[in-house]
CSV table of C-alpha atoms in Angstrom, one decimal:
chain,number,residue,atom,x,y,z
A,12,LEU,CA,45.1,-68.7,57.1
A,13,ARG,CA,41.8,-66.9,56.5
A,14,PHE,CA,41.3,-66.3,60.3
A,15,ASP,CA,45.0,-65.9,61.4
A,16,GLU,CA,45.5,-62.1,61.8
A,17,GLN,CA,49.2,-62.6,62.0
A,18,VAL,CA,49.3,-63.7,58.4
A,19,ARG,CA,50.0,-60.7,56.1
A,20,VAL,CA,51.0,-62.4,52.8
A,21,VAL,CA,50.8,-66.0,51.6
A,22,VAL,CA,53.4,-67.3,49.2
A,23,PHE,CA,52.7,-70.5,47.3
A,24,LYS,CA,55.8,-72.5,46.3
A,25,SER,CA,56.7,-76.1,45.5
A,26,GLN,CA,58.9,-78.4,47.4
A,27,VAL,CA,59.7,-80.3,44.2
A,28,LYS,CA,62.6,-78.8,42.2
A,29,GLY,CA,61.6,-77.9,38.6
A,30,VAL,CA,57.8,-78.3,39.2
A,31,PHE,CA,55.5,-75.7,40.6
A,32,CYS,CA,52.4,-77.9,40.0
A,33,ALA,CA,52.0,-80.3,37.2
A,34,GLY,CA,48.2,-80.5,37.4
A,35,ALA,CA,45.9,-83.5,38.0
A,36,ASP,CA,47.2,-87.0,38.0
A,37,LEU,CA,45.7,-88.3,34.8
A,38,LYS,CA,46.5,-91.9,35.7
A,39,GLU,CA,44.4,-91.5,38.8
A,40,ARG,CA,41.8,-89.7,36.8
A,41,ALA,CA,41.6,-92.5,34.3
A,42,LYS,CA,40.3,-94.9,37.0
A,43,MET,CA,37.4,-92.6,37.8
A,44,ASP,CA,33.9,-92.9,36.3
A,45,ASP,CA,32.1,-89.8,34.9
A,46,ALA,CA,30.4,-88.9,38.2
A,47,GLU,CA,33.7,-89.2,40.1
A,48,VAL,CA,35.5,-87.0,37.6
A,49,GLY,CA,32.7,-84.3,37.9
A,50,GLU,CA,32.9,-84.4,41.7
A,51,PHE,CA,36.7,-84.2,41.7
A,52,VAL,CA,36.8,-81.2,39.4
A,53,ARG,CA,34.0,-79.5,41.4
A,54,ARG,CA,36.1,-79.9,44.6
A,55,LEU,CA,39.2,-78.6,42.8
A,56,ARG,CA,37.3,-75.5,41.5
A,57,ASN,CA,36.0,-74.9,45.1
A,58,LEU,CA,39.6,-75.1,46.4
A,59,MET,CA,40.8,-72.5,43.8
A,60,ASP,CA,37.9,-70.2,44.8
A,61,GLU,CA,38.9,-70.6,48.5
A,62,ILE,CA,42.5,-69.5,47.6
A,63,ALA,CA,41.2,-66.6,45.5
A,64,ALA,CA,39.0,-65.5,48.5
A,65,LEU,CA,41.8,-65.4,51.0
A,66,PRO,CA,41.7,-61.8,52.5
A,67,VAL,CA,45.5,-61.2,52.3
A,68,PRO,CA,47.6,-60.9,49.2
A,69,THR,CA,48.8,-64.2,47.7
A,70,ILE,CA,51.8,-64.8,45.5
A,71,ALA,CA,52.6,-67.8,43.3
A,72,ALA,CA,56.3,-68.5,43.0
A,73,ILE,CA,56.6,-70.5,39.7
A,74,ASP,CA,60.0,-72.0,39.6
A,75,GLY,CA,59.2,-74.8,37.1
A,76,TYR,CA,56.3,-76.4,35.3
A,77,ALA,CA,52.8,-75.0,36.0
A,78,LEU,CA,50.5,-76.9,33.8
A,79,GLY,CA,46.7,-77.4,33.7
A,80,GLY,CA,45.4,-77.2,37.3
A,81,GLY,CA,48.9,-76.0,38.3
A,82,LEU,CA,48.5,-72.9,36.3
A,83,GLU,CA,44.9,-72.6,37.5
A,84,LEU,CA,46.4,-72.6,41.1
A,85,ALA,CA,48.7,-69.8,40.1
A,86,LEU,CA,45.9,-67.8,38.5
A,87,ALA,CA,43.9,-68.1,41.7
A,88,CYS,CA,46.7,-66.1,43.4
A,89,ASP,CA,46.8,-62.3,43.3
A,90,LEU,CA,50.4,-62.0,42.0
A,91,ARG,CA,52.6,-64.4,40.1
A,92,VAL,CA,56.4,-64.5,39.8
A,93,ALA,CA,58.1,-67.0,37.4
A,94,ALA,CA,61.6,-68.1,36.6
A,95,SER,CA,62.3,-67.2,33.0
A,96,SER,CA,62.8,-71.0,32.3
A,97,ALA,CA,59.5,-72.0,33.9
A,98,LYS,CA,56.9,-73.6,31.6
A,99,MET,CA,53.2,-72.9,32.0
A,100,GLY,CA,50.1,-73.5,30.1
A,101,LEU,CA,46.5,-74.6,30.2
A,102,ILE,CA,47.2,-77.8,28.3
A,103,GLU,CA,43.8,-79.5,28.9
A,104,THR,CA,42.7,-79.5,25.2
A,105,THR,CA,45.7,-81.7,24.4
A,106,ARG,CA,44.2,-84.3,26.7
A,107,GLY,CA,40.7,-84.1,25.4
A,108,LEU,CA,39.6,-81.8,28.3
A,109,LEU,CA,39.0,-78.1,29.0
A,110,PRO,CA,40.2,-76.1,32.0
A,111,GLY,CA,37.8,-76.9,34.8
A,112,ALA,CA,39.2,-75.2,37.9
A,113,GLY,CA,38.8,-71.6,36.9
A,114,GLY,CA,41.1,-71.4,34.0
A,115,THR,CA,38.5,-70.3,31.4
A,116,GLN,CA,37.5,-67.5,33.7
A,117,ARG,CA,40.7,-66.3,35.4
A,118,LEU,CA,43.0,-66.4,32.4
A,119,PRO,CA,40.9,-64.0,30.2
A,120,ARG,CA,40.6,-61.6,33.2
A,121,CYS,CA,44.4,-61.7,33.4
A,122,VAL,CA,45.6,-61.5,29.8
A,123,GLY,CA,42.5,-60.6,27.8
A,124,ILE,CA,40.0,-62.7,25.9
A,125,GLY,CA,42.0,-63.0,22.6
A,126,LEU,CA,45.2,-64.3,24.2
A,127,ALA,CA,43.3,-66.5,26.6
A,128,LYS,CA,41.4,-68.2,23.8
A,129,GLU,CA,44.6,-68.7,21.8
A,130,LEU,CA,46.4,-70.3,24.8
A,131,ILE,CA,43.4,-72.5,25.7
A,132,PHE,CA,42.5,-73.5,22.2
A,133,THR,CA,46.1,-74.5,21.3
A,134,GLY,CA,47.1,-75.9,24.8
A,135,ARG,CA,50.4,-74.1,24.2
A,136,GLN,CA,53.1,-74.0,26.8
A,137,ILE,CA,55.0,-70.7,27.3
A,138,ASP,CA,58.1,-69.7,29.4
A,139,GLY,CA,58.4,-67.1,32.1
A,140,GLU,CA,59.5,-64.3,29.8
A,141,GLN,CA,56.6,-64.9,27.4
A,142,ALA,CA,54.3,-65.0,30.4
A,143,ALA,CA,55.6,-61.6,31.6
A,144,SER,CA,55.3,-60.0,28.2
A,145,MET,CA,51.5,-60.8,28.1
A,146,GLY,CA,50.9,-59.9,31.7
A,147,LEU,CA,50.3,-63.5,32.9
A,148,VAL,CA,53.0,-63.0,35.6
A,149,ASN,CA,54.1,-59.8,37.3
A,150,HIS,CA,57.8,-60.6,37.1
A,151,SER,CA,60.1,-63.0,35.3
A,152,VAL,CA,63.6,-63.7,36.8
A,153,PRO,CA,66.6,-65.8,35.6
A,154,GLN,CA,66.7,-69.1,37.4
A,155,ASN,CA,69.5,-69.6,39.9
A,156,SER,CA,71.6,-72.6,40.8
A,157,GLU,CA,69.3,-73.5,43.7
A,158,GLY,CA,66.3,-73.5,41.4
A,159,ASP,CA,64.3,-71.1,43.6
A,160,ALA,CA,64.7,-67.8,41.9
A,161,ALA,CA,61.0,-67.1,41.6
A,162,TYR,CA,60.5,-67.9,45.3
A,163,GLN,CA,63.3,-65.5,46.3
A,164,ARG,CA,61.7,-62.8,44.1
A,165,ALA,CA,58.3,-63.6,45.6
A,166,LEU,CA,59.7,-63.1,49.1
A,167,THR,CA,61.2,-59.8,48.1
A,168,LEU,CA,57.7,-58.8,46.8
A,169,ALA,CA,56.1,-60.0,50.0
A,170,LYS,CA,58.5,-57.9,52.0
A,171,GLU,CA,57.4,-54.8,50.1
A,172,ILE,CA,53.8,-55.5,51.1
A,173,LEU,CA,54.5,-56.4,54.8
A,174,PRO,CA,55.2,-52.9,56.1
A,175,GLN,CA,51.9,-51.5,54.7
A,176,ALA,CA,48.7,-51.1,56.7
A,177,PRO,CA,47.3,-54.7,56.8
A,178,PHE,CA,43.6,-53.7,56.9
A,179,ALA,CA,44.0,-51.2,54.1
A,180,VAL,CA,45.7,-53.8,51.9
A,181,LYS,CA,42.9,-56.3,52.6
A,182,MET,CA,40.3,-53.6,51.7
A,183,GLY,CA,42.2,-52.8,48.6
A,184,LYS,CA,42.2,-56.4,47.5
A,185,LEU,CA,38.5,-56.7,48.2
A,186,ALA,CA,37.7,-53.5,46.3
A,187,ILE,CA,39.6,-54.7,43.3
A,188,ASN,CA,38.2,-58.2,43.3
A,189,LYS,CA,34.6,-57.2,43.7
A,190,GLY,CA,34.9,-54.1,41.5
A,191,ILE,CA,36.4,-55.8,38.5
A,192,GLU,CA,33.2,-57.9,38.2
A,193,VAL,CA,30.8,-55.0,37.8
A,194,ASP,CA,30.3,-51.7,35.9
A,195,ILE,CA,32.5,-48.8,36.9
A,196,ALA,CA,29.8,-46.9,38.7
A,197,SER,CA,29.0,-50.0,40.9
A,198,GLY,CA,32.8,-50.4,41.3
A,199,MET,CA,33.1,-46.9,42.6
A,200,ALA,CA,30.4,-47.7,45.2
A,201,ILE,CA,32.3,-50.8,46.3
A,202,GLU,CA,35.4,-48.7,46.6
A,203,GLY,CA,33.5,-46.2,48.7
A,204,MET,CA,32.2,-48.9,51.0
A,205,CYS,CA,35.7,-50.4,51.5
A,206,TYR,CA,37.1,-47.0,52.1
A,207,ALA,CA,34.5,-46.2,54.7
A,208,GLN,CA,35.5,-49.3,56.6
A,209,ASN,CA,39.1,-48.1,56.7
A,210,ILE,CA,38.4,-44.6,57.9
A,211,PRO,CA,37.9,-45.5,61.6
A,212,THR,CA,41.0,-47.7,61.9
A,213,ARG,CA,43.9,-46.9,64.2
A,214,ASP,CA,46.3,-47.7,61.3
A,215,ARG,CA,44.8,-44.8,59.2
A,216,GLN,CA,45.3,-42.4,62.2
A,217,GLU,CA,48.8,-43.8,62.7
A,218,GLY,CA,49.6,-43.3,59.0
A,219,MET,CA,48.6,-39.6,59.2
A,220,ALA,CA,50.5,-39.1,62.5
A,221,ALA,CA,53.6,-40.7,61.0
A,222,PHE,CA,53.4,-38.4,58.0
A,223,ARG,CA,53.1,-35.3,60.2
A,224,GLU,CA,55.9,-36.4,62.5
A,225,LYS,CA,58.2,-37.4,59.6
A,226,ARG,CA,58.7,-41.0,60.9
A,227,PRO,CA,57.9,-44.5,59.6
A,228,PRO,CA,54.4,-45.7,60.5
A,229,ARG,CA,54.0,-48.5,63.0
A,230,PHE,CA,50.9,-50.4,61.7
A,231,THR,CA,49.2,-53.0,63.9
A,232,GLY,CA,46.3,-54.1,61.7
A,233,LYS,CA,43.7,-52.4,63.9
């Protein structure tokens, strides 16, 4: 996906009705020794980092349970859409654990430190509407009879992104992701570097031409 230039947006959904991702298999985990657990979690953390580093926008469609590592997967995405009935939480402390695949870092950046600490310390599960009210998900939608309301809303959101200039969207994502980690002056410099890369693109010229000619732009990603 990282190197496929035809890919504009990636949507993560589950094939299992009622479950987005239930997290690690604790029965499997119980058979591991300490070293094996450490390696398992390290690889899982690396996987989440790879998802977060995808250059195109990513959307998690949460139509059911997103618990532990399942919510960490959703947090590694750029955008999240949840059914109002979905249940999500970093429940690791209820199992004698703590989030180990990015949850302690991505949740505070998403909802703020105070809320993140409350959710992690308590292991509380919240529904889609509660998640939307605290900014954990971008949209909460009523579940439908097919059980894929979040996926359908995620597709609608993806279709809003698709017509936009692909390289500009990628640079926007990069500027946000890198800029949020530094002070604002450094962030401005990062934005400037990303903008400079976009200036010579054909898509920028096409966007200007389309505006002058009062027609929809035809972006090619070049």
